[in-house]
Amino acid sequence: MTDPAALRPVSPDEWPAFAQAMSDVFGEEMDSSFVERPPATAELDRTLGLWDGDRVAATSGVYSRTLTVPGAVVPCAGVTWVTVSPTHRRRGVLTAIMRRQLTELHERQREPLAALWASEGGIYGRFGYAPAALRGNLTGRTRRTAFRPGVDLGTGTVTPVDVGAYRAAAPRVHEALRRWVPGALERDERWWQRLLRDPADRRDGATARRYLLHTEADGTVTGYAAFRVRARETADGEPDGTVLVDEVRGRGTPAYAALWRYLLDLDLIRTVEYPHASADEPLRHLLADARALLPRPVDGLWLRLVDVDRALSARRYPTPIDLVVDVRDEFCPWNEGRWRVAGHPAGGYCGRTDLDPDLVVDAGALAAAYLGGVSLGTLHAAGRVTEVSPGAVALAATAFSWPVTPWCPDPF
């Protein structure tokens, strides 16, 4: 077992070796600028590295993010850059990294939640993480994407713009919308800069990223979209291009629908792909043909409740709840035990109690249900939740739900 104390933050001078270690394990060629110096989003004091002589054998980092949860916005530790060299596997290194991160978050009373994007699905469940927001992976043939009669496209205008105009207008729309969607993350200047990077060697045969703005008659920007096009032909010379959609956001149905109509009507395009769509993307409900776009949902954002009391007190509950939950959490023992969870649409409370439990739930199941995208009833059916008081599962499943499907289009 590796001693968590052997892990330490990386210094600026050590960054190139740290970045190269990530590149080696991920099996991808990092941009030279990334290897040479930390990116603007890096927080070196929140990194952890394990050194074997002059060589970096393991890496990890944390971003200080802000996450939308049901009814609130909460600080969240964005876990990233987690690698362990093949020479140091099966020695407890990853466990030491996870334990060190979560213990420091708890002891320093920093973020009550931690989140990550998992490179492999079987790794992080044993540390109390669980998929809490799916990505929809929408695909379809554009010729079948006619809208239902009566869809309101409004009177605004969709205009192709350069990256400068997009960068000036899109953040305001994003900020207005992201506070209503559980799983959404803030984007400050650093994150917009990262999002808009477009190196030619990462385009996989597609065009440079293209941008759209939706503008009302008074000049107000009410929507934006980012996309690429990959041109190709069939064997008999017919056009068979693909529009690769990065993001589409609109402040209201007309702006959203008009942006999609532009994308779906592009010349020479026959297929649309939207990997980071919401698992319940509204576009599907605009279509006359319900089978025109096929979702293939996969896990997106994984969540971990660092402190059960702070996390459950932070979110809101659409219906009243007052239950005792017995939490099982071997990896973070400070969460073990019985908690009274009370809440309603205006606030929440969670504190220690000696009362008999209504539910018994493991930490991963609680994390899966936290954003409202996974039902506690489903987790009960899977054996992850034990009902002690009759009706407690139905009450908790209703109170932990949320009207807006969790969605995070920002891998980190």
Short mmCIF file of C-alpha atoms in Angstrom, two decimals:
data_model
loop_
_atom_site.label_atom_id
_atom_site.label_comp_id
_atom_site.label_asym_id
_atom_site.label_seq_id
_atom_site.Cartn_x
_atom_site.Cartn_y
_atom_site.Cartn_z
CA MET A 1 0.00 0.00 0.00
CA THR A 2 1.32 3.43 -0.95
CA ASP A 3 1.43 5.97 1.86
CA PRO A 4 -0.81 8.94 0.90
CA ALA A 5 1.82 11.18 2.50
CA ALA A 6 4.26 10.24 -0.29
CA LEU A 7 2.05 12.12 -2.74
CA ARG A 8 2.80 15.83 -3.13
CA PRO A 9 1.89 18.77 -5.34
CA VAL A 10 3.93 19.40 -8.47
CA SER A 11 6.04 22.56 -8.79
CA PRO A 12 6.13 24.70 -11.97
CA ASP A 13 9.61 23.36 -12.76
CA GLU A 14 8.36 19.78 -12.44
CA TRP A 15 5.34 20.33 -14.66
CA PRO A 16 6.88 19.04 -17.94
CA ALA A 17 7.71 15.66 -16.36
CA PHE A 18 4.26 15.56 -14.73
CA ALA A 19 2.52 16.34 -18.04
CA GLN A 20 4.62 13.81 -19.94
CA ALA A 21 3.63 11.12 -17.43
CA MET A 22 -0.03 11.87 -18.19
CA SER A 23 0.64 11.71 -21.90
CA ASP A 24 2.36 8.34 -21.59
CA VAL A 25 -0.46 6.70 -19.62
CA PHE A 26 -3.33 8.20 -21.62
CA GLY A 27 -1.60 7.08 -24.82
CA GLU A 28 -2.07 10.37 -26.60
CA GLU A 29 0.22 13.09 -27.81
CA MET A 30 -0.33 16.18 -25.70
CA ASP A 31 0.01 19.63 -27.23
CA SER A 32 3.56 20.90 -26.80
CA SER A 33 2.23 24.01 -25.07
CA PHE A 34 0.51 21.81 -22.45
CA VAL A 35 3.67 19.83 -21.77
CA GLU A 36 5.90 22.91 -21.58
CA ARG A 37 3.82 24.90 -19.09
CA PRO A 38 0.64 24.46 -17.02
CA PRO A 39 -2.56 25.60 -18.71
CA ALA A 40 -4.46 28.56 -17.31
CA THR A 41 -6.99 26.22 -15.70
CA ALA A 42 -4.32 24.32 -13.74
CA GLU A 43 -4.14 24.69 -9.96
CA LEU A 44 -0.74 23.29 -9.06
CA ASP A 45 -1.40 23.46 -5.33
CA ARG A 46 -4.24 20.97 -5.91
CA THR A 47 -2.17 18.47 -7.88
CA LEU A 48 -0.70 15.26 -6.49
CA GLY A 49 2.26 13.39 -7.95
CA LEU A 50 4.17 10.29 -6.97
CA TRP A 51 7.88 10.34 -7.80
CA ASP A 52 10.10 7.33 -8.43
CA GLY A 53 13.49 9.00 -8.51
CA ASP A 54 13.27 11.64 -11.24
CA ARG A 55 10.32 9.94 -12.87
CA VAL A 56 6.67 10.74 -12.19
CA ALA A 57 4.81 7.48 -11.55
CA ALA A 58 1.34 8.83 -10.80
CA THR A 59 -0.56 12.09 -11.29
CA SER A 60 -3.82 13.75 -10.32
CA GLY A 61 -5.31 17.21 -10.08
CA VAL A 62 -8.36 19.12 -8.90
CA TYR A 63 -10.13 22.04 -10.53
CA SER A 64 -12.12 24.47 -8.38
CA ARG A 65 -15.47 24.41 -10.16
CA THR A 66 -19.04 25.48 -9.47
CA LEU A 67 -21.76 22.91 -10.19
CA THR A 68 -25.49 23.42 -10.58
CA VAL A 69 -27.46 21.02 -8.40
CA PRO A 70 -31.25 20.85 -7.95
CA GLY A 71 -32.28 24.36 -6.98
CA ALA A 72 -28.80 25.67 -6.13
CA VAL A 73 -25.22 26.27 -7.24
CA VAL A 74 -22.53 24.50 -5.20
CA PRO A 75 -18.71 24.47 -5.13
CA CYS A 76 -17.41 21.22 -6.65
CA ALA A 77 -13.95 19.67 -6.84
CA GLY A 78 -13.34 18.67 -10.45
CA VAL A 79 -11.02 15.66 -10.26
CA THR A 80 -8.76 15.30 -13.29
CA TRP A 81 -5.40 14.09 -14.65
CA VAL A 82 -5.61 10.80 -12.73
CA THR A 83 -2.96 8.38 -13.99
CA VAL A 84 -0.85 5.57 -12.57
CA SER A 85 2.13 4.22 -14.52
CA PRO A 86 1.96 0.49 -15.41
CA THR A 87 5.12 0.07 -13.32
CA HIS A 88 3.18 1.08 -10.19
CA ARG A 89 -0.15 -0.68 -10.71
CA ARG A 90 -1.72 -2.88 -8.04
CA ARG A 91 0.23 -1.20 -5.25
CA GLY A 92 -2.61 0.90 -3.87
CA VAL A 93 -1.47 4.08 -5.60
CA LEU A 94 -4.86 5.03 -7.03
CA THR A 95 -6.55 4.28 -3.70
CA ALA A 96 -4.02 6.52 -1.96
CA ILE A 97 -4.72 9.36 -4.42
CA MET A 98 -8.49 9.08 -4.01
CA ARG A 99 -8.24 8.88 -0.22
CA ARG A 100 -5.89 11.86 -0.01
CA GLN A 101 -8.14 14.01 -2.21
CA LEU A 102 -11.37 13.22 -0.38
CA THR A 103 -9.82 13.45 3.09
CA GLU A 104 -8.35 16.88 2.36
CA LEU A 105 -11.67 18.12 0.97
CA HIS A 106 -13.39 16.93 4.14
CA GLU A 107 -10.84 18.13 6.68
CA ARG A 108 -10.47 21.55 5.08
CA GLN A 109 -14.24 21.87 4.56
CA ARG A 110 -13.77 22.76 0.93
CA GLU A 111 -16.15 21.53 -1.76
CA PRO A 112 -18.95 19.24 -0.49
CA LEU A 113 -18.98 17.44 -3.85
CA ALA A 114 -16.35 15.95 -6.13
CA ALA A 115 -16.91 15.12 -9.79
CA LEU A 116 -14.98 13.55 -12.64
CA TRP A 117 -15.22 12.07 -16.13
CA ALA A 118 -14.22 8.42 -16.01
CA SER A 119 -11.90 7.03 -18.67
CA GLU A 120 -13.05 3.52 -17.72
CA GLY A 121 -16.36 2.63 -16.12
CA GLY A 122 -15.06 0.09 -13.62
CA ILE A 123 -12.56 2.26 -11.78
CA TYR A 124 -14.28 4.84 -9.61
CA GLY A 125 -17.31 3.08 -8.18
CA ARG A 126 -15.25 1.57 -5.39
CA PHE A 127 -14.39 5.10 -4.21
CA GLY A 128 -18.04 6.17 -3.92
CA TYR A 129 -18.37 7.87 -7.31
CA ALA A 130 -21.34 7.13 -9.56
CA PRO A 131 -22.66 8.36 -12.93
CA ALA A 132 -25.07 11.19 -12.11
CA ALA A 133 -25.54 12.80 -15.55
CA LEU A 134 -25.68 10.92 -18.84
CA ARG A 135 -24.74 12.22 -22.27
CA GLY A 136 -27.23 11.43 -24.98
CA ASN A 137 -25.06 10.51 -27.99
CA LEU A 138 -27.70 11.55 -30.51
CA THR A 139 -27.35 10.46 -34.12
CA GLY A 140 -29.71 10.49 -37.07
CA ARG A 141 -30.29 11.15 -40.75
CA THR A 142 -31.05 14.80 -41.39
CA ARG A 143 -33.61 14.09 -44.12
CA ARG A 144 -35.92 12.65 -41.46
CA THR A 145 -35.69 15.62 -39.09
CA ALA A 146 -38.69 17.70 -40.18
CA PHE A 147 -40.26 19.53 -37.25
CA ARG A 148 -43.79 18.98 -36.03
CA PRO A 149 -46.35 21.36 -37.50
CA GLY A 150 -46.60 24.54 -35.50
CA VAL A 151 -43.09 24.63 -34.04
CA ASP A 152 -42.38 28.31 -33.38
CA LEU A 153 -39.13 29.48 -35.02
CA GLY A 154 -39.72 33.06 -33.91
CA THR A 155 -38.67 36.17 -35.76
CA GLY A 156 -35.00 36.17 -34.80
CA THR A 157 -32.06 35.59 -37.11
CA VAL A 158 -29.43 32.84 -37.14
CA THR A 159 -26.07 34.19 -38.31
CA PRO A 160 -22.70 32.50 -38.83
CA VAL A 161 -20.05 34.44 -36.88
CA ASP A 162 -16.33 34.26 -36.22
CA VAL A 163 -14.89 33.06 -32.94
CA GLY A 164 -14.46 36.61 -31.64
CA ALA A 165 -18.13 37.51 -32.02
CA TYR A 166 -19.12 34.16 -30.56
CA ARG A 167 -16.82 34.59 -27.59
CA ALA A 168 -18.27 38.03 -26.90
CA ALA A 169 -21.91 36.87 -26.87
CA ALA A 170 -22.19 33.18 -25.94
CA PRO A 171 -21.08 33.42 -22.27
CA ARG A 172 -24.04 35.59 -21.32
CA VAL A 173 -26.47 33.04 -22.74
CA HIS A 174 -24.63 30.17 -21.10
CA GLU A 175 -24.59 31.87 -17.71
CA ALA A 176 -28.31 32.60 -17.90
CA LEU A 177 -29.13 28.97 -18.69
CA ARG A 178 -26.64 26.87 -16.75
CA ARG A 179 -28.07 27.78 -13.33
CA TRP A 180 -31.26 25.87 -14.19
CA VAL A 181 -29.66 22.61 -15.31
CA PRO A 182 -28.28 20.19 -12.70
CA GLY A 183 -24.82 19.02 -13.75
CA ALA A 184 -23.94 22.25 -15.55
CA LEU A 185 -20.62 23.93 -14.74
CA GLU A 186 -19.63 27.58 -14.73
CA ARG A 187 -17.28 28.81 -17.46
CA ASP A 188 -15.03 31.71 -16.58
CA GLU A 189 -12.53 33.28 -18.98
CA ARG A 190 -10.08 30.40 -18.58
CA TRP A 191 -12.67 27.75 -19.37
CA TRP A 192 -14.04 29.59 -22.40
CA GLN A 193 -10.49 29.94 -23.67
CA ARG A 194 -9.96 26.20 -23.25
CA LEU A 195 -13.31 25.37 -24.85
CA LEU A 196 -12.60 27.46 -27.95
CA ARG A 197 -9.14 26.05 -28.64
CA ASP A 198 -9.24 24.33 -32.02
CA PRO A 199 -5.91 22.70 -32.94
CA ALA A 200 -5.91 21.28 -36.45
CA ASP A 201 -4.56 17.91 -35.34
CA ARG A 202 -7.64 17.31 -33.15
CA ARG A 203 -10.28 17.76 -35.87
CA ASP A 204 -10.28 14.12 -37.07
CA GLY A 205 -10.91 15.02 -40.70
CA ALA A 206 -13.56 17.65 -39.99
CA THR A 207 -13.52 21.38 -40.61
CA ALA A 208 -12.43 23.98 -38.11
CA ARG A 209 -15.15 24.70 -35.56
CA ARG A 210 -17.91 26.94 -36.85
CA TYR A 211 -20.16 29.23 -34.81
CA LEU A 212 -23.72 30.55 -34.92
CA LEU A 213 -25.59 33.21 -32.96
CA HIS A 214 -29.34 33.69 -32.74
CA THR A 215 -30.25 37.37 -32.50
CA GLU A 216 -33.61 39.05 -31.93
CA ALA A 217 -34.75 42.14 -33.86
CA ASP A 218 -33.54 44.42 -31.07
CA GLY A 219 -30.01 42.95 -31.25
CA THR A 220 -30.29 40.74 -28.15
CA VAL A 221 -28.41 37.44 -28.53
CA THR A 222 -30.70 34.63 -27.39
CA GLY A 223 -28.85 31.52 -28.53
CA TYR A 224 -25.63 30.04 -29.84
CA ALA A 225 -24.29 26.91 -31.49
CA ALA A 226 -20.88 25.44 -32.25
CA PHE A 227 -20.30 22.68 -34.80
CA ARG A 228 -18.07 21.12 -37.44
CA VAL A 229 -18.70 19.50 -40.80
CA ARG A 230 -17.10 16.36 -42.14
CA ALA A 231 -17.58 16.08 -45.92
CA ARG A 232 -17.73 12.77 -47.74
CA GLU A 233 -19.43 11.07 -50.69
CA THR A 234 -21.03 7.69 -51.22
CA ALA A 235 -19.49 5.21 -53.65
CA ASP A 236 -21.75 6.52 -56.41
CA GLY A 237 -20.80 10.15 -55.83
CA GLU A 238 -23.75 11.29 -53.76
CA PRO A 239 -23.05 13.73 -50.88
CA ASP A 240 -23.05 12.07 -47.48
CA GLY A 241 -21.58 14.62 -45.10
CA THR A 242 -21.98 14.79 -41.33
CA VAL A 243 -22.60 17.77 -39.07
CA LEU A 244 -20.78 17.25 -35.75
CA VAL A 245 -22.51 19.35 -33.13
CA ASP A 246 -20.61 20.59 -30.07
CA GLU A 247 -23.35 22.58 -28.35
CA VAL A 248 -26.69 24.27 -29.01
CA ARG A 249 -28.30 26.55 -26.42
CA GLY A 250 -31.26 28.86 -26.73
CA ARG A 251 -33.13 31.15 -24.36
CA GLY A 252 -36.54 29.85 -25.31
CA THR A 253 -37.92 27.44 -27.88
CA PRO A 254 -37.80 29.78 -30.93
CA ALA A 255 -34.06 30.46 -30.61
CA TYR A 256 -33.27 26.81 -29.87
CA ALA A 257 -35.44 25.50 -32.73
CA ALA A 258 -34.13 28.04 -35.24
CA LEU A 259 -30.51 27.13 -34.51
CA TRP A 260 -31.29 23.45 -34.98
CA ARG A 261 -33.18 24.10 -38.20
CA TYR A 262 -30.06 25.80 -39.58
CA LEU A 263 -27.84 22.85 -38.62
CA LEU A 264 -30.21 20.17 -39.90
CA ASP A 265 -30.74 21.93 -43.25
CA LEU A 266 -27.06 22.38 -44.16
CA ASP A 267 -26.30 21.54 -47.79
CA LEU A 268 -24.63 18.21 -48.60
CA ILE A 269 -25.19 16.94 -45.04
CA ARG A 270 -27.00 13.66 -44.46
CA THR A 271 -26.11 12.76 -40.86
CA VAL A 272 -26.14 14.65 -37.56
CA GLU A 273 -24.09 13.61 -34.53
CA TYR A 274 -24.38 15.27 -31.11
CA PRO A 275 -22.26 13.25 -28.65
CA HIS A 276 -22.67 15.55 -25.65
CA ALA A 277 -26.41 16.11 -25.99
CA SER A 278 -28.59 15.91 -22.92
CA ALA A 279 -30.02 12.45 -22.28
CA ASP A 280 -33.41 14.15 -22.71
CA GLU A 281 -32.48 16.64 -25.43
CA PRO A 282 -35.51 18.84 -26.30
CA LEU A 283 -34.70 18.52 -30.02
CA ARG A 284 -36.17 15.02 -30.09
CA HIS A 285 -39.53 16.43 -29.00
CA LEU A 286 -39.57 18.98 -31.83
CA LEU A 287 -39.48 16.30 -34.52
CA ALA A 288 -42.41 14.93 -36.49
CA ASP A 289 -40.68 11.53 -36.68
CA ALA A 290 -39.92 10.33 -33.15
CA ARG A 291 -37.37 7.82 -34.48
CA ALA A 292 -35.40 10.29 -36.57
CA LEU A 293 -32.76 10.79 -33.86
CA LEU A 294 -31.54 7.82 -31.88
CA PRO A 295 -30.04 8.33 -28.41
CA ARG A 296 -27.33 6.01 -27.17
CA PRO A 297 -26.87 7.29 -23.61
CA VAL A 298 -23.59 6.66 -21.85
CA ASP A 299 -22.21 7.90 -18.56
CA GLY A 300 -21.04 11.49 -18.50
CA LEU A 301 -20.40 13.28 -15.22
CA TRP A 302 -19.59 11.09 -12.21
CA LEU A 303 -20.33 12.48 -8.75
CA ARG A 304 -19.15 11.84 -5.19
CA LEU A 305 -20.65 13.27 -2.01
CA VAL A 306 -17.62 14.36 0.01
CA ASP A 307 -19.70 15.36 3.04
CA VAL A 308 -23.21 13.94 3.12
CA ASP A 309 -24.56 16.63 5.43
CA ARG A 310 -23.21 19.60 3.48
CA ALA A 311 -24.19 18.10 0.12
CA LEU A 312 -27.76 17.19 1.06
CA SER A 313 -28.27 20.54 2.81
CA ALA A 314 -27.14 22.40 -0.31
CA ARG A 315 -29.70 21.10 -2.79
CA ARG A 316 -33.46 21.73 -2.91
CA TYR A 317 -36.30 19.19 -2.96
CA PRO A 318 -39.38 19.60 -5.18
CA THR A 319 -41.64 17.93 -2.60
CA PRO A 320 -41.30 17.91 1.20
CA ILE A 321 -39.08 15.23 2.70
CA ASP A 322 -38.25 14.33 6.30
CA LEU A 323 -36.57 10.94 6.55
CA VAL A 324 -33.69 9.26 8.35
CA VAL A 325 -31.13 7.79 5.98
CA ASP A 326 -28.51 5.31 7.15
CA VAL A 327 -25.50 5.90 4.88
CA ARG A 328 -22.93 3.17 4.26
CA ASP A 329 -19.58 4.65 3.22
CA GLU A 330 -16.48 2.61 4.06
CA PHE A 331 -14.16 4.79 1.97
CA CYS A 332 -15.16 8.04 3.69
CA PRO A 333 -16.04 6.87 7.21
CA TRP A 334 -17.05 10.35 8.36
CA ASN A 335 -20.21 9.87 6.25
CA GLU A 336 -21.16 6.57 7.92
CA GLY A 337 -24.27 6.53 10.06
CA ARG A 338 -27.74 7.95 10.34
CA TRP A 339 -28.69 11.32 8.93
CA ARG A 340 -31.95 13.17 9.14
CA VAL A 341 -32.72 14.63 5.72
CA ALA A 342 -35.40 17.31 5.61
CA GLY A 343 -36.20 19.65 2.77
CA HIS A 344 -38.66 21.37 0.47
CA PRO A 345 -38.48 23.62 -2.61
CA ALA A 346 -36.94 26.50 -0.64
CA GLY A 347 -34.18 24.70 1.26
CA GLY A 348 -32.71 21.60 2.79
CA TYR A 349 -31.26 20.26 6.03
CA CYS A 350 -29.13 17.25 6.89
CA GLY A 351 -27.76 16.44 10.33
CA ARG A 352 -26.78 13.55 12.58
CA THR A 353 -29.52 11.68 14.43
CA ASP A 354 -30.08 8.65 16.66
CA LEU A 355 -33.54 7.98 15.27
CA ASP A 356 -34.29 4.70 13.53
CA PRO A 357 -33.59 4.77 9.79
CA ASP A 358 -36.24 4.87 7.09
CA LEU A 359 -33.74 3.95 4.35
CA VAL A 360 -30.31 2.36 4.13
CA VAL A 361 -28.25 3.52 1.14
CA ASP A 362 -24.63 3.23 0.02
CA ALA A 363 -22.57 6.29 -0.86
CA GLY A 364 -22.46 5.55 -4.58
CA ALA A 365 -26.22 5.18 -4.85
CA LEU A 366 -26.71 8.47 -3.02
CA ALA A 367 -24.31 10.16 -5.45
CA ALA A 368 -26.16 8.70 -8.46
CA ALA A 369 -29.48 10.08 -7.20
CA TYR A 370 -28.16 13.44 -6.04
CA LEU A 371 -28.73 15.44 -9.24
CA GLY A 372 -32.17 13.95 -9.80
CA GLY A 373 -31.32 11.87 -12.85
CA VAL A 374 -31.37 8.40 -11.27
CA SER A 375 -34.40 7.33 -9.26
CA LEU A 376 -33.93 5.96 -5.76
CA GLY A 377 -36.74 3.59 -6.73
CA THR A 378 -34.56 2.17 -9.50
CA LEU A 379 -31.64 1.88 -7.11
CA HIS A 380 -33.93 0.10 -4.66
CA ALA A 381 -34.84 -2.40 -7.36
CA ALA A 382 -31.11 -2.93 -7.93
CA GLY A 383 -30.50 -3.65 -4.24
CA ARG A 384 -28.60 -0.42 -3.64
CA VAL A 385 -31.29 0.99 -1.33
CA THR A 386 -33.00 -0.86 1.52
CA GLU A 387 -36.43 0.30 2.59
CA VAL A 388 -36.98 0.07 6.35
CA SER A 389 -40.14 2.20 6.71
CA PRO A 390 -42.94 1.30 4.27
CA GLY A 391 -43.32 3.98 1.63
CA ALA A 392 -39.94 5.58 2.32
CA VAL A 393 -38.54 4.72 -1.12
CA ALA A 394 -41.48 6.32 -2.92
CA LEU A 395 -41.22 9.46 -0.79
CA ALA A 396 -37.43 9.75 -1.17
CA ALA A 397 -37.51 9.00 -4.91
CA THR A 398 -40.05 11.77 -5.44
CA ALA A 399 -38.19 14.29 -3.27
CA PHE A 400 -34.80 13.57 -4.87
CA SER A 401 -36.17 13.95 -8.41
CA TRP A 402 -35.97 17.20 -10.37
CA PRO A 403 -37.93 18.61 -13.34
CA VAL A 404 -34.80 19.22 -15.45
CA THR A 405 -32.71 16.25 -16.56
CA PRO A 406 -29.08 16.49 -15.37
CA TRP A 407 -26.66 17.40 -18.15
CA CYS A 408 -22.99 18.30 -18.32
CA PRO A 409 -21.57 19.14 -21.77
CA ASP A 410 -18.14 20.10 -20.33
CA PRO A 411 -15.70 17.21 -20.02
CA PHE A 412 -12.65 18.07 -17.97
#
